[in-house]
Coordinates of C-alpha atoms and ligand atoms in Angstrom, one line a residue:
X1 CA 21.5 -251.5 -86.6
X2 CA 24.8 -251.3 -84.5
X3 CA 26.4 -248.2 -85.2
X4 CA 25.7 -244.7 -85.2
X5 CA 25.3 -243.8 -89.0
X6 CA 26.6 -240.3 -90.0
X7 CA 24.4 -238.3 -93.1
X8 CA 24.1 -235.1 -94.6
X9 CA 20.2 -233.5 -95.6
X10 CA 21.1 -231.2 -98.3
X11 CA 18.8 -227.8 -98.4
X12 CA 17.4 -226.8 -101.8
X13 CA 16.7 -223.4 -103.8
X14 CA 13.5 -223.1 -106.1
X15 CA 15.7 -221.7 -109.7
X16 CA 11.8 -221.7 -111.0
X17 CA 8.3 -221.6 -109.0
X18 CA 5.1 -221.7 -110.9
X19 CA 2.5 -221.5 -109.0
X20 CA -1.6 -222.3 -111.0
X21 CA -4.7 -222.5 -109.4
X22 CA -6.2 -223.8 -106.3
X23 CA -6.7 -227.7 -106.4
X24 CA -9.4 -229.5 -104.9
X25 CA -7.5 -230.4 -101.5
X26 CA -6.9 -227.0 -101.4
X27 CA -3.4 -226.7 -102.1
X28 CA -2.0 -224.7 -105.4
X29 CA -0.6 -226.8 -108.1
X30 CA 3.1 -225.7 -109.0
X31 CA 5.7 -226.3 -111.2
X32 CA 9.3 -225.9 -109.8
X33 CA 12.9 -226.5 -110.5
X34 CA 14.3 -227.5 -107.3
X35 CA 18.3 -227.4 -107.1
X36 CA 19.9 -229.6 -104.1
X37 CA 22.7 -227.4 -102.3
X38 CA 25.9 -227.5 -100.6
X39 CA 24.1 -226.0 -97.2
X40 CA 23.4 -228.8 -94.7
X41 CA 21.9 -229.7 -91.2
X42 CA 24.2 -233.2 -90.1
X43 CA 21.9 -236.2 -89.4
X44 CA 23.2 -239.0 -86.5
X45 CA 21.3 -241.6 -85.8
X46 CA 22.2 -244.2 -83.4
X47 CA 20.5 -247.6 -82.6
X48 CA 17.6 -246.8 -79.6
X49 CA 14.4 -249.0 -78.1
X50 CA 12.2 -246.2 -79.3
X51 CA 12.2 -243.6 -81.8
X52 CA 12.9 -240.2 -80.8
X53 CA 14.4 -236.9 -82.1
X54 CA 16.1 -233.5 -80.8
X55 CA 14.9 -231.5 -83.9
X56 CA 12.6 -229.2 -82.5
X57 CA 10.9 -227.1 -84.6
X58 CA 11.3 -229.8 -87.0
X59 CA 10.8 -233.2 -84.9
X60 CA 7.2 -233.4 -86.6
X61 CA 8.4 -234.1 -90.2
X62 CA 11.5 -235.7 -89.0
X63 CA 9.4 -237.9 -86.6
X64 CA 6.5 -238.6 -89.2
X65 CA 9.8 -239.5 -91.8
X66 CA 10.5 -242.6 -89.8
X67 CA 7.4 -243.4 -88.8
X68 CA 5.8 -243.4 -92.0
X69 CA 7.4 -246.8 -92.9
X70 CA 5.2 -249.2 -90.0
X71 CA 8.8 -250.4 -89.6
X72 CA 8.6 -252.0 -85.9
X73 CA 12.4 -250.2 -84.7
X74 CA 14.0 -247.3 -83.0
X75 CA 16.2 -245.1 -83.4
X76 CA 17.8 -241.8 -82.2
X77 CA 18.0 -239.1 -84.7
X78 CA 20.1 -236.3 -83.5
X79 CA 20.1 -233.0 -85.8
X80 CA 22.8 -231.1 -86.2
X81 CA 20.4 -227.9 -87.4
X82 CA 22.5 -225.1 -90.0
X83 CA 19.7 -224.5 -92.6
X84 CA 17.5 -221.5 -91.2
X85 CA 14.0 -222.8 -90.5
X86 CA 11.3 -220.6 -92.1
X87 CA 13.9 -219.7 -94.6
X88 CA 12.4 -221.0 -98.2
X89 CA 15.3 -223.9 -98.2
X90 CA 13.2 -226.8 -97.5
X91 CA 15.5 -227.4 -94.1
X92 CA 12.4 -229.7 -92.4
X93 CA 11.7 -231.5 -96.0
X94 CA 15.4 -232.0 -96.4
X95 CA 15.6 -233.5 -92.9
X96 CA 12.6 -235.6 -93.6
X97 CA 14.1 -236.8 -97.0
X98 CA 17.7 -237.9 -95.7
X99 CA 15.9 -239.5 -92.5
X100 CA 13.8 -241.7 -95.1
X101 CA 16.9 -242.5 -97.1
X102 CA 18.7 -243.6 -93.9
X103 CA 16.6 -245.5 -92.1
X104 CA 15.7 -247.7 -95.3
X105 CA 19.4 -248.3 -95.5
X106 CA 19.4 -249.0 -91.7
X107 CA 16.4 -251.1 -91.7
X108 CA 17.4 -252.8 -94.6
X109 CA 13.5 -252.1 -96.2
X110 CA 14.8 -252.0 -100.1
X111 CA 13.0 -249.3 -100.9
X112 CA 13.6 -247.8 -104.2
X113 CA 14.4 -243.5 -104.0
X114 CA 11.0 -243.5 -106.0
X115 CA 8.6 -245.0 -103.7
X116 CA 10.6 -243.6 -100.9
X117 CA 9.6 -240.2 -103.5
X118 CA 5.8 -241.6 -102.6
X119 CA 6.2 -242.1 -99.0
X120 CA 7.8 -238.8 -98.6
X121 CA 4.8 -236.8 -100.3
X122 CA 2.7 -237.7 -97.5
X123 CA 5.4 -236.0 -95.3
X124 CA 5.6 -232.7 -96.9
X125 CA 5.0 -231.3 -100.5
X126 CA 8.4 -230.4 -100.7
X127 CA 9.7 -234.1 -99.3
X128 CA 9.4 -236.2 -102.7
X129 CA 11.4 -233.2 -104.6
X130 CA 14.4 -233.6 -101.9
X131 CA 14.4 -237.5 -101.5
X132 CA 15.6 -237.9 -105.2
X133 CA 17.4 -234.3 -105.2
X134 CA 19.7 -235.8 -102.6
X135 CA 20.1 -239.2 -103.6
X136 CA 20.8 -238.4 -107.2
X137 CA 22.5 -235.1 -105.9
X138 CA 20.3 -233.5 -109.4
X139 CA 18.0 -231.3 -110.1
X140 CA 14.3 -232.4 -109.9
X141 CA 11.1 -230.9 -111.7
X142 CA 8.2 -230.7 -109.3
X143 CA 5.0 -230.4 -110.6
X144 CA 1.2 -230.9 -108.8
X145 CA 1.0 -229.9 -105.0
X146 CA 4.7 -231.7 -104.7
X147 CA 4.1 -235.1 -105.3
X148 CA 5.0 -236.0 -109.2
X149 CA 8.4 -235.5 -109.3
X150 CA 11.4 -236.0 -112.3
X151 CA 14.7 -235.8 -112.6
X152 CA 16.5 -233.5 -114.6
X153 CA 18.3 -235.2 -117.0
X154 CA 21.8 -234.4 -117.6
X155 CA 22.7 -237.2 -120.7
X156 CA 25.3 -239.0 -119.1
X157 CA 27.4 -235.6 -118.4
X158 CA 27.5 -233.9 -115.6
X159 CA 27.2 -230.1 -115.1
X160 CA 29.6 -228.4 -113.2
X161 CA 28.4 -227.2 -110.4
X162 CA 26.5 -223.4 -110.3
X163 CA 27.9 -221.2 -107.9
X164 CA 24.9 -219.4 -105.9
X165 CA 24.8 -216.5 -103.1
X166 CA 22.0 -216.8 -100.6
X167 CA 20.8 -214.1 -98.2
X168 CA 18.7 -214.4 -95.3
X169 CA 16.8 -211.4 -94.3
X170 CA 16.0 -212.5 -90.9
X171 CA 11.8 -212.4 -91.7
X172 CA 9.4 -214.9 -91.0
X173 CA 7.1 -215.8 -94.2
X174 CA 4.2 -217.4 -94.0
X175 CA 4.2 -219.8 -96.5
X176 CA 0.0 -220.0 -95.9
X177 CA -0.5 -216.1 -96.3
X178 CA 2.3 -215.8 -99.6
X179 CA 0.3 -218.5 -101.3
X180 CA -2.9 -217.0 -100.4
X181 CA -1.9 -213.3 -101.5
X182 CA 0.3 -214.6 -104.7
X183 CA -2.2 -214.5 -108.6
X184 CA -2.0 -217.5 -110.2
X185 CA -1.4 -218.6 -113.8
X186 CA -4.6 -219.2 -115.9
X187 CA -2.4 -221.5 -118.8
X188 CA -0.5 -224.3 -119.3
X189 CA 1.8 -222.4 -122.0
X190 CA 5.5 -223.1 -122.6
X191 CA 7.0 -221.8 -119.1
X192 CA 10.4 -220.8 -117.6
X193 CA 10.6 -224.0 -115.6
X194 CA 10.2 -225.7 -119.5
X195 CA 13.1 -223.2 -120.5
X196 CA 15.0 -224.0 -117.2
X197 CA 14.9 -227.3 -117.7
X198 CA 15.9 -227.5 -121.1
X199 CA 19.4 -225.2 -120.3
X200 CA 20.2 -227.5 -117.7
X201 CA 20.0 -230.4 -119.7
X202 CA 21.6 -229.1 -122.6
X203 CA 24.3 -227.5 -120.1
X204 CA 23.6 -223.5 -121.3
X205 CA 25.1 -222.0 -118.1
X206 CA 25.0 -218.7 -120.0
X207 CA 21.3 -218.4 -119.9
X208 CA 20.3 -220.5 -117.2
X209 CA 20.1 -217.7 -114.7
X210 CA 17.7 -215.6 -116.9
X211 CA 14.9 -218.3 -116.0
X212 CA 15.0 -218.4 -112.6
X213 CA 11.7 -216.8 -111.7
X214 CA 9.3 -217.2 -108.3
X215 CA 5.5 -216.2 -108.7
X216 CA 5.4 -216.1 -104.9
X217 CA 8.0 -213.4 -104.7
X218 CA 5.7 -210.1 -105.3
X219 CA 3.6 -211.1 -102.2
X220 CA 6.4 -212.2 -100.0
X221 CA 8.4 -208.4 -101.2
X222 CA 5.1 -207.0 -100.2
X223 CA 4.9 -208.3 -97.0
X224 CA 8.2 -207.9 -95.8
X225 CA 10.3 -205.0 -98.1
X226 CA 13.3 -206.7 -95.9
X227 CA 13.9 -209.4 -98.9
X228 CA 13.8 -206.3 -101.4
X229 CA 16.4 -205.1 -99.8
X230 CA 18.5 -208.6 -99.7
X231 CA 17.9 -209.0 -103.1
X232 CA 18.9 -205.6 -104.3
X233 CA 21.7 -205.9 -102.5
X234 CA 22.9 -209.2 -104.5
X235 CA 22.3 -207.5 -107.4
X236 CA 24.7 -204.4 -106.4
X237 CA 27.2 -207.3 -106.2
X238 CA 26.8 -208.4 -109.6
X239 CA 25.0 -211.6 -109.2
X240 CA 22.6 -212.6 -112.0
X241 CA 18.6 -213.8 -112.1
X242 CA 18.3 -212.9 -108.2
X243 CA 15.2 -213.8 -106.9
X244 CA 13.9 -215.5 -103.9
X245 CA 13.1 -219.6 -102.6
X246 CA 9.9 -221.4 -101.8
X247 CA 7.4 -219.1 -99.9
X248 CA 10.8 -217.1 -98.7
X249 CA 12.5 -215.2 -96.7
X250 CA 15.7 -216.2 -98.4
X251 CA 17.0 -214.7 -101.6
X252 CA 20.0 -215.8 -103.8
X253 CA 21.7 -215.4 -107.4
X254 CA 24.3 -216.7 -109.5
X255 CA 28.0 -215.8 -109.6
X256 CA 30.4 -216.9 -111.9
X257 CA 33.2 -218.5 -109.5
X258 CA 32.9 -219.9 -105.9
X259 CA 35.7 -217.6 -105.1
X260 CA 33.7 -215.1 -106.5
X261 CA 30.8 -216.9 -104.2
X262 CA 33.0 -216.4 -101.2
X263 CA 33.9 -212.8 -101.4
X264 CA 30.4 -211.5 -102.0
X265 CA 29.3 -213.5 -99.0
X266 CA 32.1 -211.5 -96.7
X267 CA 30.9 -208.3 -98.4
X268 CA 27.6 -208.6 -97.0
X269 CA 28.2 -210.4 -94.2
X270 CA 30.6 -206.8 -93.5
X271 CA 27.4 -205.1 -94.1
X272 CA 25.6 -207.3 -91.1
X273 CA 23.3 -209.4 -93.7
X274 CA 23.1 -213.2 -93.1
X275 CA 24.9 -214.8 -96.2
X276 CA 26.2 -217.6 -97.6
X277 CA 28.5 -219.1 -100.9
X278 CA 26.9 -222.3 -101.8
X279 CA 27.2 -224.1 -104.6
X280 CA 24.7 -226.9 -106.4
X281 CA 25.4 -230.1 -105.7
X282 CA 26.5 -232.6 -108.9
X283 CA 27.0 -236.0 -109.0
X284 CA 31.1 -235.7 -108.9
X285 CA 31.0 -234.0 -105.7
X286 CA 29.9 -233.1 -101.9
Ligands
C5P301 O1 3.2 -227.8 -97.4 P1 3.2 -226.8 -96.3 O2 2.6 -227.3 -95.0 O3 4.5 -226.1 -96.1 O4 2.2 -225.6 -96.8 C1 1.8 -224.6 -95.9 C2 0.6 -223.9 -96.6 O5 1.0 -223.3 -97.8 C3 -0.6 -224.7 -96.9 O6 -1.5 -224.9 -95.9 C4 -1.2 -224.0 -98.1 O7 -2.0 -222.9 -97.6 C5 0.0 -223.4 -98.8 N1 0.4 -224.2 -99.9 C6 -0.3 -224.2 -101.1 N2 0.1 -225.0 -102.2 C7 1.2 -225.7 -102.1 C8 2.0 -225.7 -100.9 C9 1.6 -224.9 -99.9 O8 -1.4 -223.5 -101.2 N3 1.5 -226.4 -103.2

């Protein structure tokens, strides 16, 4: 390695969360629609003797990323943090991912994204999902605690990109306590992340937003009425299948127009909420 390489880890949203029951290590089997974003933390990494990182909160994951290849190197990994931590938007997976896509560039290791996939899931559950969300810049199907991961297929065309609002009400979840509090499904029947899926791949914006769905999202409202209120509020502005990501705090919806994106971000950032006009990222674009 010689120079300092320059890289972007893309947060995600859940548009579907499934959650069944408890598997035997403990963890609850899910299915999920993850949706890779246009909201970033900026990843440098410079050549270095040993391996170290200024990612705080997140220098476990990002740490355990580039140490989980044995690879006998440094590096410097400086994280350039914008995605709110504890916020549902996988900002410590999507560091972990882009840090394992990086280095095996770096390092020249010739890993494919699908066994970089398998290394990741013994980062994070979410980590698999975001390694091949960000390199194919798609949406992936997650299913089991995280680790069996698919991409969802758009047939050659590419679908433009959905314009999302996010608002972050400030909470703390705890991702261990939601899961713990949240029922579970008893069936394997056809489900909204089948039904999400499907409109993505068959490129029926019009009805997309009426899957998104989170299981997790009655115990999270119940713990902290704070995300009730950020929800409701996207809904006042006219944004459709509102609901929240992961185990929470942060809730988003769908808006017709990034314009549209950016003005009801100013609104509520007027009213002194935490918001942000993203957009899903495709294959045509950053
Ligand atoms: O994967 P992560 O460390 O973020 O998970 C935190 C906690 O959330 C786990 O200890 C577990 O209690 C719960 N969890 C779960 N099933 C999952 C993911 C997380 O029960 N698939």
């Amino acid at each position: 390695m010689t120079a300092t390489m320059k890289t972007e880890a893309y947060a995600k949203v859940n548009f579907t969360l499934e959650v069944f029951g408890v598997r035997g290590d403990g963890y609850h089997a899910l299915r999920s629609i993850v949706a890779p974003i246009s909201l970033s933390d900026t990843i440098e990494i410079s050549p270095a003797n040993e391996l170290s990182s200024d990612a705080g909160y997140h220098d476990d994951l990002v740490l355990k990323a580039a140490l989980a290849f044995n690879h006998d190197a440094g590096a410097s990994i400086h994280i350039d943090k914008r995605i709110p931590v504890g916020g549902g938007l996988g900002g410590g997976s999507a560091d972990a991912a882009a840090v394992l896509l990086a280095l095996n560039e770096l390092w020249a290791l010739g890993h494919s994204p699908e066994e970089l996939a398998e290394i990741g899931a013994k980062i994070g559950s979410d980590v698999p999902a975001l390694v091949l969300a960000q390199h194919y810049r798609s949406s992936v199907v997650m299913e089991g605690r995280g680790e069996k991961v698919s991409l969802v297929e758009q047939n050659g065309r590419t679908l433009d990109p959905l314009n999302l609002v996010l608002v972050n009400p400030g909470v703390h979840t705890s991702t261990r306590e939601v899961y713990a509090r949240s029922a579970v499904r008893d069936d394997d029947a056809p489900s909204a992340t089948d039904r999400c899926r499907e409109a993505l791949e068959t490129g029926e914006i019009g009805i997309i937003s009426e899957t998104f769905m989170n299981d997790l999202a009655p115990a999270a409202l119940a713990l902290h009425p704070e995300i009730a209120d950020a929800m409701a509020a996207l809904r006042a502005e006219g944004a459709t299948g509102v609901t929240m990501s992961g185990s929470g705090s942060t809730a988003f919806g769908l808006v017709e127009s990034h314009s549209r994106a950016q003005e009801i971000a100013l609104a509520l950032r007027d009213r002194g909420l935490v918001a942000w006009a993203v957009h899903t990222l495709g294959q045509d674009m950053v």
